[in-house]
Amino acid sequence: MAIKHHLSMAVSLTRDYIAEADGSDLGEVLILIREMGIDPLEAVFAQGLRRFDKSGEYTADGAVGLVGWLRWKCRLTAGAAIERVTIARQVDQLPKTSAAFASGALGYQHVAALARTAEQVGAAAVRKEEGTLLRAAVDDGSRPVHRRGQAPRAPGGWRGGAGRGEPRA
């Protein structure tokens, strides 16, 4: 499998660079690892996991469910496996989020917060406010997005105010 060789080489080159880098170069490479490595690979992983989930192929290995399969075969904790399944199942229902994740404009933790929100309040409600939530993710980080997602108002709105959807001063 050619992809295995390419991924291995990328990790090896990155490891070698990290060993030599210092100061601001080290900081820059850490940022690049997230922006060009981990987060984009998580987006690709979510796409593959969504397809794998729909296929039910995890049962061929004897797994009862996808979370169990991820824990076993990908060595994830239960929480990490659940989070990835939530992302895989929700992100395709959020087109702006999906596009931002795939392009690298939105990091994994932001997407995880939006996916949890979509699971809790419904993808339609999140889609309705997706532009606002994405701007908040880019401007404020994942904590305010998660708070906004945790404070739904009856149908289609979001509560405001300290601690209920807005970052604290």
CSV table of N, CA, C and O in Angstrom, one decimal, residues 114-158:
chain,number,residue,atom,x,y,z
A,114,LEU,N,-18.8,21.5,16.9
A,114,LEU,CA,-19.9,21.7,16.0
A,114,LEU,C,-20.7,20.4,15.8
A,114,LEU,O,-21.9,20.4,15.8
A,115,ALA,N,-19.9,19.3,15.7
A,115,ALA,CA,-20.6,18.0,15.5
A,115,ALA,C,-21.4,17.6,16.7
A,115,ALA,O,-22.5,17.0,16.6
A,116,ARG,N,-20.8,17.8,17.9
A,116,ARG,CA,-21.5,17.5,19.2
A,116,ARG,C,-22.8,18.3,19.2
A,116,ARG,O,-23.8,17.8,19.6
A,117,THR,N,-22.7,19.6,18.9
A,117,THR,CA,-23.8,20.5,18.9
A,117,THR,C,-24.9,19.9,17.9
A,117,THR,O,-26.1,19.9,18.3
A,118,ALA,N,-24.5,19.6,16.7
A,118,ALA,CA,-25.5,19.0,15.7
A,118,ALA,C,-26.1,17.8,16.2
A,118,ALA,O,-27.3,17.6,16.0
A,119,GLU,N,-25.4,16.9,16.9
A,119,GLU,CA,-25.9,15.7,17.5
A,119,GLU,C,-27.0,16.0,18.6
A,119,GLU,O,-28.0,15.4,18.7
A,120,GLN,N,-26.7,17.1,19.4
A,120,GLN,CA,-27.5,17.4,20.5
A,120,GLN,C,-28.8,18.2,20.1
A,120,GLN,O,-29.9,17.9,20.6
A,121,VAL,N,-28.6,19.1,19.2
A,121,VAL,CA,-29.8,20.0,18.9
A,121,VAL,C,-30.3,19.8,17.5
A,121,VAL,O,-31.3,20.4,17.1
A,122,GLY,N,-29.6,18.9,16.7
A,122,GLY,CA,-30.0,18.7,15.3
A,122,GLY,C,-29.2,19.4,14.3
A,122,GLY,O,-28.9,20.6,14.5
A,123,ALA,N,-28.9,18.8,13.2
A,123,ALA,CA,-28.1,19.4,12.2
A,123,ALA,C,-28.8,20.6,11.6
A,123,ALA,O,-28.1,21.5,11.2
A,124,ALA,N,-30.1,20.5,11.4
A,124,ALA,CA,-30.8,21.6,10.8
A,124,ALA,C,-30.6,22.9,11.6
A,124,ALA,O,-30.4,24.0,11.0
A,125,ALA,N,-30.7,22.8,12.9
A,125,ALA,CA,-30.5,24.0,13.7
A,125,ALA,C,-29.1,24.6,13.6
A,125,ALA,O,-28.9,25.8,13.5
A,126,VAL,N,-28.1,23.7,13.6
A,126,VAL,CA,-26.8,24.2,13.4
A,126,VAL,C,-26.5,24.7,12.1
A,126,VAL,O,-25.9,25.8,11.9
A,127,ARG,N,-27.1,24.1,11.0
A,127,ARG,CA,-27.0,24.6,9.7
A,127,ARG,C,-27.5,26.0,9.5
A,127,ARG,O,-26.9,26.8,8.9
A,128,LYS,N,-28.6,26.2,10.2
A,128,LYS,CA,-29.2,27.6,10.2
A,128,LYS,C,-28.3,28.7,10.7
A,128,LYS,O,-28.3,29.8,10.3
A,129,GLU,N,-27.5,28.3,11.7
A,129,GLU,CA,-26.6,29.3,12.4
A,129,GLU,C,-25.1,29.0,12.0
A,129,GLU,O,-24.2,29.5,12.6
A,130,GLU,N,-24.9,28.1,11.0
A,130,GLU,CA,-23.5,27.7,10.7
A,130,GLU,C,-22.6,28.8,10.4
A,130,GLU,O,-21.4,28.8,10.9
A,131,GLY,N,-23.0,29.8,9.6
A,131,GLY,CA,-22.1,30.9,9.3
A,131,GLY,C,-21.6,31.6,10.6
A,131,GLY,O,-20.4,31.9,10.7
A,132,THR,N,-22.5,31.9,11.5
A,132,THR,CA,-22.2,32.6,12.7
A,132,THR,C,-21.3,31.7,13.6
A,132,THR,O,-20.3,32.2,14.2
A,133,LEU,N,-21.6,30.4,13.7
A,133,LEU,CA,-20.8,29.5,14.5
A,133,LEU,C,-19.4,29.4,13.9
A,133,LEU,O,-18.4,29.3,14.7
A,134,LEU,N,-19.3,29.3,12.6
A,134,LEU,CA,-17.9,29.2,12.0
A,134,LEU,C,-17.1,30.5,12.2
A,134,LEU,O,-15.9,30.4,12.5
A,135,ARG,N,-17.8,31.6,12.1
A,135,ARG,CA,-17.0,32.9,12.4
A,135,ARG,C,-16.6,32.9,13.8
A,135,ARG,O,-15.4,33.3,14.1
A,136,ALA,N,-17.4,32.4,14.7
A,136,ALA,CA,-17.0,32.4,16.2
A,136,ALA,C,-15.9,31.4,16.4
A,136,ALA,O,-14.9,31.7,17.1
A,137,ALA,N,-15.9,30.3,15.6
A,137,ALA,CA,-14.8,29.3,15.8
A,137,ALA,C,-13.5,29.9,15.3
A,137,ALA,O,-12.4,29.8,16.0
A,138,VAL,N,-13.5,30.6,14.2
A,138,VAL,CA,-12.3,31.3,13.7
A,138,VAL,C,-11.8,32.4,14.6
A,138,VAL,O,-10.6,32.6,14.9
A,139,ASP,N,-12.8,33.2,15.1
A,139,ASP,CA,-12.4,34.4,15.9
A,139,ASP,C,-12.1,34.1,17.3
A,139,ASP,O,-11.2,34.7,17.9
A,140,ASP,N,-12.9,33.2,17.9
A,140,ASP,CA,-12.8,33.0,19.4
A,140,ASP,C,-12.2,31.7,19.8
A,140,ASP,O,-12.0,31.5,21.0
A,141,GLY,N,-12.0,30.7,19.0
A,141,GLY,CA,-11.6,29.4,19.4
A,141,GLY,C,-12.7,28.5,19.7
A,141,GLY,O,-13.9,28.8,19.6
A,142,SER,N,-12.5,27.2,20.0
A,142,SER,CA,-13.5,26.2,20.1
A,142,SER,C,-14.4,26.4,21.4
A,142,SER,O,-15.5,26.0,21.4
A,143,ARG,N,-13.9,27.0,22.5
A,143,ARG,CA,-14.7,27.1,23.7
A,143,ARG,C,-16.0,27.8,23.5
A,143,ARG,O,-17.1,27.3,23.8
A,144,PRO,N,-16.0,29.0,22.8
A,144,PRO,CA,-17.2,29.7,22.6
A,144,PRO,C,-18.2,29.0,21.7
A,144,PRO,O,-19.4,29.0,21.9
A,145,VAL,N,-17.6,28.3,20.7
A,145,VAL,CA,-18.5,27.5,19.8
A,145,VAL,C,-19.2,26.5,20.5
A,145,VAL,O,-20.4,26.3,20.4
A,146,HIS,N,-18.5,25.8,21.4
A,146,HIS,CA,-19.2,24.7,22.2
A,146,HIS,C,-20.2,25.3,23.1
A,146,HIS,O,-21.3,24.7,23.2
A,147,ARG,N,-19.9,26.4,23.7
A,147,ARG,CA,-20.9,27.1,24.6
A,147,ARG,C,-22.1,27.5,23.8
A,147,ARG,O,-23.2,27.3,24.2
A,148,ARG,N,-21.9,28.0,22.6
A,148,ARG,CA,-23.1,28.4,21.8
A,148,ARG,C,-23.9,27.2,21.5
A,148,ARG,O,-25.1,27.2,21.5
A,149,GLY,N,-23.2,26.1,21.2
A,149,GLY,CA,-23.9,24.9,20.8
A,149,GLY,C,-24.6,24.3,22.0
A,149,GLY,O,-25.6,23.6,21.9
A,150,GLN,N,-24.2,24.6,23.2
A,150,GLN,CA,-24.8,24.0,24.4
A,150,GLN,C,-26.0,24.8,24.9
A,150,GLN,O,-26.7,24.3,25.8
A,151,ALA,N,-26.2,25.9,24.3
A,151,ALA,CA,-27.3,26.8,24.8
A,151,ALA,C,-28.3,27.1,23.7
A,151,ALA,O,-28.6,28.2,23.4
A,152,PRO,N,-29.0,26.1,23.2
A,152,PRO,CA,-30.0,26.3,22.2
A,152,PRO,C,-31.2,27.0,22.8
A,152,PRO,O,-31.6,26.7,23.9
A,153,ARG,N,-31.9,27.8,22.0
A,153,ARG,CA,-33.1,28.4,22.3
A,153,ARG,C,-34.2,27.8,21.5
A,153,ARG,O,-33.9,27.3,20.4
A,154,ALA,N,-35.4,27.7,22.0
A,154,ALA,CA,-36.5,27.1,21.2
A,154,ALA,C,-36.6,27.8,19.9
A,154,ALA,O,-36.4,28.9,19.8
A,155,PRO,N,-37.2,27.1,19.0
A,155,PRO,CA,-36.7,26.7,17.7
A,155,PRO,C,-35.9,27.7,17.0
A,155,PRO,O,-36.3,28.8,16.8
A,156,GLY,N,-34.7,27.3,16.7
A,156,GLY,CA,-33.8,27.9,15.7
A,156,GLY,C,-33.0,29.1,16.2
A,156,GLY,O,-32.3,29.6,15.5
A,157,GLY,N,-33.0,29.4,17.5
A,157,GLY,CA,-32.2,30.6,17.9
A,157,GLY,C,-31.2,30.1,18.9
A,157,GLY,O,-31.1,29.0,19.3
A,158,TRP,N,-30.4,31.1,19.3
A,158,TRP,CA,-29.3,30.8,20.3
A,158,TRP,C,-29.3,31.8,21.4
A,158,TRP,O,-29.5,33.0,21.2
